[in-house]
Short mmCIF file of C-alpha atoms and ligand atoms in Angstrom, two decimals:
data_model
loop_
_atom_site.label_atom_id
_atom_site.label_comp_id
_atom_site.label_asym_id
_atom_site.label_seq_id
_atom_site.Cartn_x
_atom_site.Cartn_y
_atom_site.Cartn_z
CA MET A 1 26.29 7.43 -1.34
CA THR A 2 24.07 5.37 -3.50
CA ILE A 3 20.48 3.68 -3.75
CA ALA A 4 22.10 0.62 -5.65
CA GLN A 5 18.87 -1.33 -5.05
CA PRO A 6 14.98 -1.04 -6.01
CA ARG A 7 12.03 -1.21 -3.71
CA HIS A 8 10.35 -3.83 -2.57
CA LEU A 9 11.83 -7.06 -5.32
CA LEU A 10 9.65 -8.95 -2.71
CA ASP A 11 10.16 -11.82 -5.20
CA GLY A 12 13.35 -13.72 -4.31
CA SER A 13 15.75 -11.15 -5.47
CA HIS A 14 18.88 -10.29 -4.08
CA ARG A 15 19.50 -7.33 -2.13
CA ARG A 16 22.91 -6.02 -0.63
CA MET A 17 23.30 -4.87 3.45
CA PHE A 18 24.57 -1.04 3.98
CA ILE A 19 28.22 -1.09 5.62
CA GLY A 20 29.88 3.18 4.97
CA GLY A 21 27.28 4.31 2.24
CA ALA A 22 27.20 1.07 0.24
CA TRP A 23 25.86 -1.74 -1.03
CA VAL A 24 27.64 -4.49 -0.31
CA GLU A 25 28.00 -7.85 -0.19
CA ALA A 26 29.02 -10.89 2.89
CA ALA A 27 32.80 -10.84 3.27
CA SER A 28 32.74 -14.54 2.54
CA GLY A 29 30.37 -14.28 -0.02
CA GLN A 30 27.48 -16.46 1.50
CA THR A 31 23.76 -15.28 2.14
CA MET A 32 20.79 -16.35 3.57
CA GLU A 33 16.98 -16.59 2.21
CA THR A 34 14.17 -15.14 4.15
CA ARG A 35 10.43 -16.02 3.73
CA ASN A 36 6.40 -14.80 3.84
CA PRO A 37 5.55 -16.78 7.32
CA ALA A 38 2.05 -16.57 6.04
CA THR A 39 3.18 -18.23 2.03
CA GLY A 40 6.30 -20.33 3.41
CA ALA A 41 7.85 -18.93 0.25
CA VAL A 42 10.85 -17.01 0.11
CA ILE A 43 10.55 -13.05 -0.30
CA ALA A 44 14.33 -12.58 -0.61
CA THR A 45 18.39 -13.94 0.46
CA VAL A 46 20.68 -10.68 1.76
CA PRO A 47 24.21 -10.95 3.13
CA ARG A 48 25.14 -13.91 5.63
CA ALA A 49 27.39 -11.92 7.70
CA GLY A 50 30.47 -12.17 10.46
CA LYS A 51 32.69 -11.05 12.78
CA LYS A 52 34.81 -9.14 9.37
CA ASP A 53 31.74 -7.62 8.19
CA ILE A 54 30.50 -6.12 11.73
CA GLU A 55 34.67 -4.91 12.28
CA ARG A 56 34.29 -3.83 8.72
CA ALA A 57 31.22 -1.40 9.68
CA VAL A 58 32.03 -1.03 13.12
CA ALA A 59 35.62 0.96 11.06
CA ALA A 60 33.31 2.48 8.87
CA ALA A 61 30.82 3.97 12.23
CA ARG A 62 33.55 4.93 13.87
CA ASN A 63 35.34 7.13 10.89
CA ALA A 64 31.92 8.58 10.72
CA PHE A 65 31.92 9.69 14.25
CA ASP A 66 35.19 11.10 14.42
CA GLY A 67 34.41 12.67 11.23
CA PRO A 68 32.55 14.76 9.01
CA TRP A 69 29.13 13.70 11.78
CA SER A 70 31.08 15.41 14.55
CA ARG A 71 30.65 18.50 12.89
CA PHE A 72 26.55 18.57 11.81
CA LYS A 73 25.57 20.70 15.08
CA PRO A 74 22.52 20.44 16.80
CA HIS A 75 20.34 21.98 14.04
CA GLU A 76 21.04 20.19 11.76
CA ARG A 77 20.55 16.91 13.10
CA GLN A 78 17.31 17.83 13.73
CA LYS A 79 16.84 19.25 10.41
CA LEU A 80 18.64 15.66 8.97
CA LEU A 81 15.47 13.75 11.00
CA LEU A 82 12.63 15.73 10.34
CA LYS A 83 13.62 14.92 6.30
CA ILE A 84 14.18 11.29 7.58
CA ALA A 85 9.71 11.12 9.52
CA ASP A 86 8.65 13.37 5.60
CA LEU A 87 10.71 10.31 3.81
CA PHE A 88 9.44 8.06 6.28
CA GLU A 89 5.40 9.59 6.08
CA ARG A 90 5.58 9.75 1.89
CA HIS A 91 7.17 5.75 2.03
CA TRP A 92 4.58 4.77 4.86
CA GLU A 93 3.16 2.89 1.81
CA GLU A 94 5.72 0.32 1.33
CA ILE A 95 7.17 0.22 4.54
CA CYS A 96 3.78 -1.92 5.84
CA VAL A 97 4.48 -4.01 3.04
CA SER A 98 7.58 -4.65 3.81
CA ASP A 99 6.89 -5.30 7.36
CA THR A 100 3.55 -6.95 6.43
CA THR A 101 5.17 -9.78 3.35
CA ASP A 102 8.64 -9.76 6.09
CA MET A 103 7.26 -10.61 9.95
CA GLY A 104 2.81 -10.93 8.79
CA LEU A 105 1.50 -8.54 10.39
CA PRO A 106 -1.28 -7.15 9.17
CA ILE A 107 -1.61 -4.80 7.16
CA ALA A 108 -3.88 -2.87 8.99
CA ARG A 109 -2.43 -2.31 11.88
CA ALA A 110 1.54 -1.74 10.19
CA ARG A 111 -1.21 1.45 8.75
CA GLY A 112 -2.13 2.28 12.48
CA ASN A 113 1.95 2.38 13.86
CA ALA A 114 1.84 5.66 11.08
CA ASN A 115 1.67 8.19 13.99
CA ARG A 116 3.16 6.28 16.54
CA VAL A 117 6.54 5.97 14.02
CA LEU A 118 6.50 9.22 12.80
CA GLY A 119 5.59 10.68 15.61
CA MET A 120 9.33 9.03 16.89
CA LEU A 121 11.55 10.44 14.30
CA ARG A 122 9.85 14.47 15.14
CA TYR A 123 10.32 14.08 18.23
CA TYR A 124 14.06 12.88 18.65
CA ALA A 125 13.77 14.84 16.13
CA GLY A 126 12.83 17.82 18.74
CA MET A 127 15.32 16.94 21.39
CA ALA A 128 18.43 17.34 18.90
CA THR A 129 18.46 20.75 20.11
CA ALA A 130 17.49 20.88 23.29
CA LEU A 131 20.44 18.96 24.81
CA HIS A 132 22.52 20.32 27.31
CA GLY A 133 24.27 20.30 30.50
CA GLN A 134 23.81 22.56 33.89
CA THR A 135 25.33 25.12 35.48
CA VAL A 136 26.31 23.20 38.41
CA GLU A 137 26.54 26.01 41.81
CA ASN A 138 29.80 24.52 43.39
CA SER A 139 30.17 22.53 46.41
CA LEU A 140 33.66 23.80 47.68
CA SER A 141 35.27 26.67 45.84
CA GLY A 142 33.56 29.81 45.57
CA ASP A 143 36.57 29.82 43.54
CA ILE A 144 35.77 27.75 41.24
CA VAL A 145 33.33 27.62 37.99
CA SER A 146 31.53 23.79 37.21
CA TYR A 147 28.38 23.11 34.15
CA THR A 148 28.06 19.79 32.88
CA ARG A 149 28.44 18.85 29.02
CA LYS A 150 26.41 15.69 26.99
CA GLU A 151 28.24 14.15 25.14
CA PRO A 152 27.38 11.11 22.30
CA VAL A 153 28.74 8.07 23.57
CA GLY A 154 30.13 7.12 20.17
CA VAL A 155 30.05 3.67 18.08
CA VAL A 156 26.02 2.02 19.21
CA GLY A 157 25.60 -2.11 18.76
CA ALA A 158 22.30 -2.04 18.23
CA ILE A 159 20.42 -5.42 18.12
CA ILE A 160 16.45 -6.02 16.76
CA PRO A 161 14.11 -9.08 17.40
CA TRP A 162 11.20 -9.35 13.95
CA ASN A 163 8.57 -8.42 15.90
CA ALA A 164 8.70 -4.83 15.17
CA PRO A 165 11.64 -4.37 12.95
CA THR A 166 9.93 -0.72 11.89
CA ALA A 167 9.66 1.14 14.89
CA ALA A 168 12.38 -0.97 16.33
CA SER A 169 14.87 0.72 14.22
CA VAL A 170 13.71 3.71 14.51
CA TRP A 171 14.04 3.25 18.44
CA LYS A 172 17.61 2.98 18.26
CA ILE A 173 18.24 4.80 15.44
CA GLY A 174 16.51 8.33 16.11
CA PRO A 175 17.85 9.11 18.91
CA ALA A 176 21.52 8.15 17.46
CA LEU A 177 21.38 10.51 14.80
CA ALA A 178 19.37 12.70 17.97
CA THR A 179 23.39 12.37 19.49
CA GLY A 180 25.37 12.89 17.76
CA CYS A 181 26.24 8.90 18.25
CA THR A 182 26.18 6.39 14.87
CA VAL A 183 25.60 2.94 14.59
CA VAL A 184 25.89 -0.36 13.48
CA LEU A 185 21.88 -2.23 13.14
CA LYS A 186 22.20 -5.49 12.90
CA PRO A 187 18.24 -6.47 12.42
CA SER A 188 16.77 -10.11 12.73
CA GLU A 189 17.48 -12.85 10.40
CA GLU A 190 14.37 -13.52 10.27
CA ALA A 191 12.77 -10.06 9.38
CA PRO A 192 15.54 -8.18 7.80
CA LEU A 193 14.10 -6.02 5.06
CA THR A 194 12.74 -2.79 6.53
CA PRO A 195 15.77 -1.98 7.56
CA LEU A 196 17.74 -2.70 4.53
CA LEU A 197 14.88 -0.13 3.53
CA ILE A 198 14.70 2.24 6.25
CA ALA A 199 18.65 2.31 4.94
CA GLU A 200 17.33 3.21 1.26
CA LEU A 201 15.27 6.36 3.28
CA MET A 202 18.05 7.84 5.29
CA ALA A 203 21.11 7.80 2.63
CA GLU A 204 17.42 9.95 0.32
CA ALA A 205 17.50 12.38 3.53
CA GLY A 206 21.47 12.98 3.56
CA VAL A 207 22.62 10.73 6.54
CA PRO A 208 26.47 11.13 5.63
CA ASP A 209 28.00 7.08 4.36
CA GLY A 210 29.34 5.27 8.52
CA VAL A 211 26.49 7.20 10.28
CA VAL A 212 24.25 4.44 10.42
CA ASN A 213 25.13 1.07 9.15
CA ILE A 214 22.81 -2.71 8.51
CA VAL A 215 24.39 -5.39 9.11
CA THR A 216 22.29 -9.08 8.39
CA GLY A 217 22.95 -12.01 9.75
CA THR A 218 22.12 -14.13 11.95
CA GLY A 219 21.94 -14.19 16.19
CA ALA A 220 26.03 -15.83 16.63
CA GLU A 221 27.69 -14.88 13.26
CA ALA A 222 27.16 -11.51 14.16
CA GLY A 223 24.66 -9.91 16.21
CA ALA A 224 28.22 -12.22 19.12
CA PRO A 225 30.52 -10.53 17.21
CA LEU A 226 28.80 -6.89 17.30
CA ALA A 227 27.78 -7.52 21.00
CA GLU A 228 31.95 -8.21 21.95
CA HIS A 229 33.74 -5.97 20.22
CA MET A 230 36.12 -3.63 22.00
CA GLY A 231 35.31 -0.79 18.95
CA VAL A 232 31.51 -0.11 20.09
CA ASP A 233 31.34 2.45 22.96
CA LYS A 234 27.71 0.72 23.77
CA ILE A 235 24.86 -1.61 23.16
CA VAL A 236 21.28 -1.68 22.61
CA PHE A 237 19.01 -4.49 22.75
CA THR A 238 15.77 -5.72 22.28
CA GLY A 239 14.74 -9.44 22.43
CA SER A 240 14.72 -12.89 24.48
CA THR A 241 16.33 -12.22 28.96
CA ALA A 242 18.11 -15.09 27.46
CA THR A 243 20.22 -13.31 24.90
CA GLY A 244 20.48 -10.32 26.42
CA GLN A 245 22.14 -11.92 29.72
CA SER A 246 24.54 -13.19 26.96
CA ILE A 247 24.61 -9.64 25.47
CA VAL A 248 25.55 -7.81 29.49
CA ARG A 249 27.96 -10.79 29.55
CA ALA A 250 29.21 -10.00 26.34
CA SER A 251 29.93 -6.95 27.19
CA ALA A 252 32.03 -7.54 29.89
CA GLY A 253 35.35 -6.87 27.54
CA ASN A 254 35.06 -2.64 26.95
CA LEU A 255 32.17 -2.29 30.19
CA LYS A 256 31.06 -1.33 27.17
CA ARG A 257 27.27 0.40 28.64
CA VAL A 258 24.11 -1.69 27.79
CA SER A 259 20.54 -0.74 27.69
CA LEU A 260 18.52 -3.50 26.94
CA GLU A 261 14.65 -3.97 26.17
CA LEU A 262 13.15 -8.28 27.13
CA GLY A 263 10.97 -10.85 27.65
CA GLY A 264 7.48 -10.22 30.12
CA LYS A 265 4.45 -12.03 31.35
CA SER A 266 2.68 -8.85 31.70
CA PRO A 267 -0.15 -9.15 33.85
CA VAL A 268 -4.13 -7.64 33.63
CA ILE A 269 -6.40 -6.41 35.59
CA VAL A 270 -9.67 -7.45 35.77
CA CYS A 271 -11.42 -5.34 38.16
CA THR A 272 -15.80 -5.66 39.70
CA ASP A 273 -16.30 -2.02 38.45
CA ALA A 274 -14.28 -2.23 34.76
CA ASP A 275 -16.37 -1.65 31.70
CA LEU A 276 -16.66 -5.22 30.00
CA GLU A 277 -17.45 -3.30 26.84
CA ARG A 278 -14.04 -1.80 26.66
CA ALA A 279 -12.03 -4.25 28.76
CA VAL A 280 -12.52 -7.24 27.02
CA PRO A 281 -12.33 -6.00 23.20
CA VAL A 282 -8.72 -3.82 24.54
CA ALA A 283 -7.12 -7.37 27.21
CA ALA A 284 -8.28 -9.76 24.02
CA MET A 285 -6.20 -7.46 21.61
CA SER A 286 -3.18 -6.93 24.88
CA VAL A 287 -2.26 -10.79 23.44
CA PHE A 288 -3.62 -11.95 19.41
CA ALA A 289 -2.42 -7.95 18.65
CA ASN A 290 0.92 -9.32 16.55
CA SER A 291 -0.46 -13.13 17.19
CA GLY A 292 0.79 -12.45 20.30
CA GLN A 293 4.65 -12.23 19.30
CA ILE A 294 4.69 -9.06 21.33
CA CYS A 295 6.92 -8.14 24.19
CA ILE A 296 4.27 -6.14 26.51
CA ALA A 297 1.55 -9.50 25.64
CA GLY A 298 -0.83 -8.41 28.74
CA SER A 299 -0.76 -12.88 28.37
CA ARG A 300 -1.80 -12.78 32.25
CA LEU A 301 -5.43 -11.78 32.37
CA PHE A 302 -6.57 -12.36 36.79
CA VAL A 303 -10.20 -11.07 36.35
CA ALA A 304 -12.52 -10.33 39.42
CA ARG A 305 -13.96 -13.36 40.57
CA SER A 306 -17.89 -12.69 40.78
CA ILE A 307 -17.48 -12.08 36.70
CA HIS A 308 -15.22 -14.64 36.02
CA ASP A 309 -17.46 -16.65 33.65
CA GLU A 310 -18.75 -13.38 32.04
CA PHE A 311 -15.48 -12.06 30.99
CA VAL A 312 -13.72 -15.63 29.52
CA ALA A 313 -17.06 -16.31 27.34
CA ARG A 314 -17.15 -13.02 25.71
CA LEU A 315 -13.23 -13.29 25.27
CA ALA A 316 -13.63 -17.06 23.71
CA ALA A 317 -17.13 -15.13 22.30
CA TYR A 318 -14.19 -12.46 20.18
CA ALA A 319 -11.64 -14.19 19.81
CA GLY A 320 -13.34 -16.71 17.30
CA ALA A 321 -14.54 -13.90 15.71
CA LEU A 322 -11.08 -12.31 14.99
CA ARG A 323 -11.02 -12.46 10.84
CA ILE A 324 -7.13 -14.89 10.73
CA GLY A 325 -4.84 -14.71 6.84
CA ASN A 326 -2.75 -13.45 5.03
CA GLY A 327 -1.67 -9.97 5.92
CA ILE A 328 -1.69 -8.37 3.28
CA ASP A 329 -6.31 -8.22 2.95
CA PRO A 330 -6.84 -5.07 4.91
CA GLU A 331 -8.97 -7.01 6.25
CA THR A 332 -7.10 -9.39 8.04
CA GLU A 333 -6.47 -8.56 12.17
CA ILE A 334 -5.24 -11.51 13.29
CA GLY A 335 -1.20 -12.88 10.99
CA PRO A 336 0.42 -15.83 10.36
CA LEU A 337 3.28 -16.65 13.25
CA ILE A 338 7.08 -15.87 12.51
CA SER A 339 8.30 -18.91 11.41
CA PRO A 340 7.86 -23.28 11.49
CA ARG A 341 10.35 -22.68 14.21
CA GLN A 342 8.28 -20.48 17.00
CA LEU A 343 4.51 -22.38 15.67
CA GLN A 344 6.10 -25.10 16.49
CA ARG A 345 6.93 -24.43 20.13
CA VAL A 346 3.78 -22.14 20.36
CA GLU A 347 2.24 -26.24 19.67
CA GLY A 348 3.90 -26.84 23.01
CA TYR A 349 1.99 -24.51 24.68
CA LEU A 350 -1.19 -25.59 23.49
CA ARG A 351 -0.01 -28.66 24.40
CA ALA A 352 1.61 -28.38 27.83
CA GLY A 353 -2.34 -25.92 28.89
CA SER A 354 -4.07 -29.35 28.19
CA GLU A 355 -1.64 -31.47 29.99
CA GLU A 356 -1.80 -29.43 33.21
CA GLY A 357 -5.44 -29.70 33.16
CA ALA A 358 -6.27 -26.02 31.63
CA ARG A 359 -9.37 -25.68 30.07
CA LEU A 360 -9.40 -24.44 26.54
CA VAL A 361 -12.18 -22.26 25.79
CA ALA A 362 -11.62 -20.96 22.66
CA GLY A 363 -8.32 -21.89 19.56
CA GLY A 364 -5.93 -24.30 20.56
CA THR A 365 -4.98 -26.03 17.23
CA ARG A 366 -3.12 -25.39 14.46
CA LEU A 367 -4.69 -23.12 11.15
CA SER A 368 -4.12 -25.13 8.24
CA ASP A 369 -7.37 -25.14 6.57
CA GLY A 370 -7.34 -24.03 2.12
CA ALA A 371 -4.60 -21.35 2.39
CA LEU A 372 -3.33 -20.93 5.91
CA ALA A 373 -1.53 -24.43 5.56
CA ALA A 374 0.96 -23.09 3.45
CA GLY A 375 1.82 -19.93 6.67
CA ASN A 376 2.29 -20.71 10.76
CA PHE A 377 -1.08 -19.83 11.46
CA VAL A 378 -1.87 -20.80 15.34
CA ALA A 379 -6.46 -19.68 16.51
CA PRO A 380 -6.43 -17.08 19.07
CA THR A 381 -6.23 -18.83 22.23
CA VAL A 382 -8.01 -18.67 25.63
CA PHE A 383 -7.23 -20.96 28.57
CA ALA A 384 -9.17 -20.99 31.44
CA GLY A 385 -8.76 -22.49 35.46
CA VAL A 386 -5.73 -22.09 35.14
CA SER A 387 -3.47 -22.24 37.99
CA ASP A 388 -0.29 -19.36 38.84
CA THR A 389 2.52 -22.29 38.47
CA MET A 390 1.44 -23.62 35.35
CA ARG A 391 3.54 -22.92 32.32
CA ILE A 392 1.76 -21.46 30.59
CA ALA A 393 1.24 -18.49 33.43
CA ARG A 394 4.82 -18.33 33.69
CA GLU A 395 6.14 -18.47 30.57
CA GLU A 396 7.00 -16.28 27.95
CA ILE A 397 5.47 -17.96 24.50
CA PHE A 398 5.63 -14.98 21.85
CA GLY A 399 1.82 -16.66 20.53
CA PRO A 400 -2.36 -15.85 20.87
CA VAL A 401 -2.32 -17.80 24.19
CA ILE A 402 -4.33 -15.71 26.66
CA SER A 403 -4.29 -18.21 30.64
CA ALA A 404 -7.21 -16.52 32.69
CA LEU A 405 -7.43 -16.84 36.10
CA PRO A 406 -9.98 -15.58 38.49
CA PHE A 407 -9.16 -13.16 41.57
CA ASP A 408 -10.81 -12.20 45.08
CA THR A 409 -9.05 -9.68 46.36
CA LEU A 410 -6.36 -7.08 45.08
CA ASP A 411 -4.09 -7.32 48.01
CA GLU A 412 -3.92 -11.05 46.77
CA VAL A 413 -4.15 -9.90 42.81
CA VAL A 414 -0.52 -7.62 43.55
CA ARG A 415 0.46 -10.26 44.89
CA ARG A 416 0.11 -13.29 41.87
CA ALA A 417 0.89 -10.63 39.66
CA ASN A 418 4.24 -9.61 41.13
CA ASP A 419 5.44 -12.84 41.14
CA THR A 420 7.29 -13.22 37.93
CA PRO A 421 10.34 -12.32 37.32
CA TYR A 422 9.65 -9.98 34.82
CA GLY A 423 8.62 -6.70 35.18
CA LEU A 424 7.67 -4.98 31.32
CA ALA A 425 4.41 -3.95 31.24
CA ALA A 426 1.35 -5.12 33.46
CA GLY A 427 -3.20 -3.15 32.75
CA VAL A 428 -5.66 -2.72 35.17
CA PHE A 429 -9.75 -2.39 34.35
CA THR A 430 -10.96 -0.24 37.10
CA ARG A 431 -13.82 1.95 37.20
CA ASP A 432 -12.44 3.90 40.23
CA LEU A 433 -9.15 5.65 41.11
CA ALA A 434 -8.54 5.12 44.23
CA THR A 435 -7.75 1.62 42.40
CA ALA A 436 -6.79 2.46 39.09
CA HIS A 437 -3.94 5.12 41.54
CA GLN A 438 -3.36 2.24 44.07
CA LEU A 439 -2.61 -0.69 41.43
CA SER A 440 -0.91 1.78 39.77
CA ARG A 441 1.84 1.97 42.27
CA ARG A 442 1.81 -0.83 43.59
CA LEU A 443 2.56 -3.04 40.37
CA GLN A 444 5.93 -3.82 39.24
CA ALA A 445 6.04 -2.93 35.84
CA GLY A 446 8.01 -0.15 33.87
CA SER A 447 4.44 0.52 31.71
CA VAL A 448 1.40 0.85 33.48
CA TRP A 449 -2.01 1.12 31.36
CA VAL A 450 -5.45 1.81 32.49
CA ASN A 451 -8.02 0.85 30.82
CA THR A 452 -6.25 0.87 28.01
CA TYR A 453 -3.71 -0.90 26.09
CA HIS A 454 -0.24 -0.63 24.01
CA ALA A 455 -0.08 2.82 24.07
CA ILE A 456 3.18 3.69 23.42
CA ASP A 457 4.30 7.44 23.48
CA PRO A 458 7.90 8.94 21.86
CA ALA A 459 7.87 11.07 25.01
CA VAL A 460 7.17 8.54 27.16
CA PRO A 461 9.54 6.41 28.71
CA PHE A 462 9.55 2.42 27.94
CA GLY A 463 11.07 0.11 29.88
CA GLY A 464 11.40 -3.13 31.78
CA TYR A 465 11.46 -3.72 35.63
CA LYS A 466 13.18 -7.28 37.41
CA MET A 467 13.98 -9.60 33.86
CA SER A 468 12.22 -7.94 31.65
CA GLY A 469 15.44 -5.00 30.98
CA TYR A 470 16.86 -1.36 32.22
CA GLY A 471 17.93 0.80 30.14
CA ARG A 472 14.06 3.21 29.00
CA GLU A 473 12.30 3.99 25.34
CA GLY A 474 11.16 7.39 25.02
CA GLY A 475 11.49 10.40 26.63
CA ALA A 476 14.22 12.95 27.03
CA GLU A 477 15.54 9.16 29.90
CA HIS A 478 15.84 7.79 25.63
CA LEU A 479 18.73 10.20 25.57
CA ASP A 480 20.99 10.20 28.59
CA GLU A 481 21.02 6.23 26.96
CA TYR A 482 22.89 7.46 24.31
CA LEU A 483 24.97 10.25 25.97
CA ASN A 484 27.55 10.36 28.40
CA THR A 485 27.95 13.60 30.73
CA LYS A 486 31.35 15.18 31.87
CA GLY A 487 32.07 17.24 35.18
CA VAL A 488 34.35 20.56 33.51
CA PHE A 489 35.87 22.36 36.20
CA ILE A 490 37.32 26.05 36.03
CA ARG A 491 39.10 27.70 38.85
CA ILE A 492 38.97 31.58 37.94
CA ASP A 493 40.41 33.18 41.38
P1 NAD B 1 16.36 -13.29 20.54
O1 NAD B 1 17.07 -12.91 21.96
O2 NAD B 1 16.50 -15.07 20.17
O3 NAD B 1 16.63 -12.88 18.93
C1 NAD B 1 16.99 -10.97 18.98
C2 NAD B 1 18.05 -10.86 18.18
O4 NAD B 1 19.70 -10.96 19.02
C3 NAD B 1 17.55 -11.38 16.69
O5 NAD B 1 18.63 -10.16 15.95
C4 NAD B 1 19.27 -12.69 16.94
O6 NAD B 1 19.34 -12.14 15.66
C5 NAD B 1 20.29 -11.47 18.44
N1 NAD B 1 21.53 -12.55 18.69
C6 NAD B 1 20.58 -14.16 19.03
N2 NAD B 1 21.21 -15.00 19.75
C7 NAD B 1 22.61 -13.05 20.08
C8 NAD B 1 23.84 -13.48 20.50
N3 NAD B 1 24.32 -13.94 20.95
N4 NAD B 1 24.18 -12.02 20.54
C9 NAD B 1 23.60 -10.84 20.39
N5 NAD B 1 23.00 -10.87 19.03
C10 NAD B 1 22.24 -11.98 19.50
O7 NAD B 1 15.55 -12.98 20.54
P2 NAD B 1 13.41 -12.60 18.45
O8 NAD B 1 13.06 -14.30 19.32
O9 NAD B 1 14.08 -12.21 17.83
O10 NAD B 1 12.02 -11.83 20.00
C11 NAD B 1 11.77 -12.38 20.76
C12 NAD B 1 11.97 -12.18 21.84
O11 NAD B 1 12.55 -10.61 21.86
C13 NAD B 1 10.65 -12.48 22.75
O12 NAD B 1 11.30 -12.58 24.53
C14 NAD B 1 11.10 -10.46 23.53
O13 NAD B 1 9.35 -9.81 24.78
C15 NAD B 1 11.70 -9.54 23.70
N6 NAD B 1 11.42 -8.14 22.44
C16 NAD B 1 11.44 -7.28 23.87
C17 NAD B 1 10.39 -6.20 23.59
C18 NAD B 1 10.71 -4.44 24.44
O14 NAD B 1 10.78 -3.79 24.29
N7 NAD B 1 10.97 -5.69 25.32
C19 NAD B 1 10.08 -5.77 21.73
C20 NAD B 1 10.46 -6.82 21.42
C21 NAD B 1 10.07 -8.27 22.32
#
């Protein structure tokens, strides 16, 4: 296995993709550009893979799964994951620069994700030697010993969005390595560079050829053939709910297993007794972080009526003071949106909010002064006077837009918070223990955060209810997504 390309040529030069331990071009020879969303500049070209490349990557993953990788013992997989974690730690700054340049995440936030991402790799390393079946007392016969075995599902197809390339790649590849699966990962066409860097680090750590393959391409040309492929045993997908539905349909051919982390329209509930010093910045950044391009964005902000006006005023002041710019500046708090297309989409919601009668209290426009003109920047935006039926209160915007909605009683706010097709996350701000427990129980969401937000932990399962998807990432449940359970019966009389 070779490390064929110097790291971080973010200067428009060409990078290859990684299949079977080799750096290769697309079979068609086609390429595509990736741009810095803060400046609009082309930072690299990458292969534009198609069906033939997916065939090749799945074959490489199958060979590795049936071959050398199957002989790796759990303790060897553990050692490998620990080595990968060390390499990530050593190259963390490069990883952050790559994410910031390719998808706009402010570098200060990228750096701040170190504990979580390194923690994930080390958590999976720990789990590699903790996978086990059970001895099950046979319920029908004393002459039969029965037990279960946990076995890797096989070749895993992983498809990820642009908004968190590092964490999403690790969340897909880490459990595969821990359980003994192999992976074909297709990054988003909007942000393919960090996954390619991650492939370099995997190679350097000694991951055998074909165990991890990174295939760059579009959703239609590379993602769809991967989701349909009869040689893929499981698809793990993070992205929009509409694409998730097409993945489920595509999986029907061989009934491959599927897990889905999809969109959200998460409620944040601020009760009368909340600590506002804490609640204002946390509620604001629950949406504004990563310019709102976060699946768990707490974009429906329910505020108790008695504190609503004060809360909204403080939120607007907070939004107005955020430093916006190119994320490579360590002072930047809010970076650009990923693409001109996403900018147009978000601007459409800004217009819709005003047209439907919401009151704009902060932001509301594209920012195009000076250097910002070249990028896809939107001011952190707060709408008040929003009603539950407005589009900005119902649809996932994936931009820095908060809708504030007053409420009167807890029963009422629970009903309104749950009145959405999504169920990814929820936030609660209260100092009352009973309210905290009651709301945590009654909110239909895969994660509920009380007096905090965004607290994702490698050891705690994360995932959706309802149309936010199924399956869990993080925690022991995550490993089970990559394992089959076999029952074994041995007659001993
Ligand atoms: P998207 O669904 O457009 O694309 C996601 C990935 O799927 C990309 O790699 C894309 O190329 C690929 N793809 C597109 N069409 C495909 C098809 N027909 N078959 C196979 N693959 C296909 O999503 P996006 O716009 O990149 O990301 C934003 C969405 O992701 C938001 O809805 C957001 O909420 C969601 N998201 C969810 C989580 C989570 O953990 N729940 C995390 C991040 C993002």
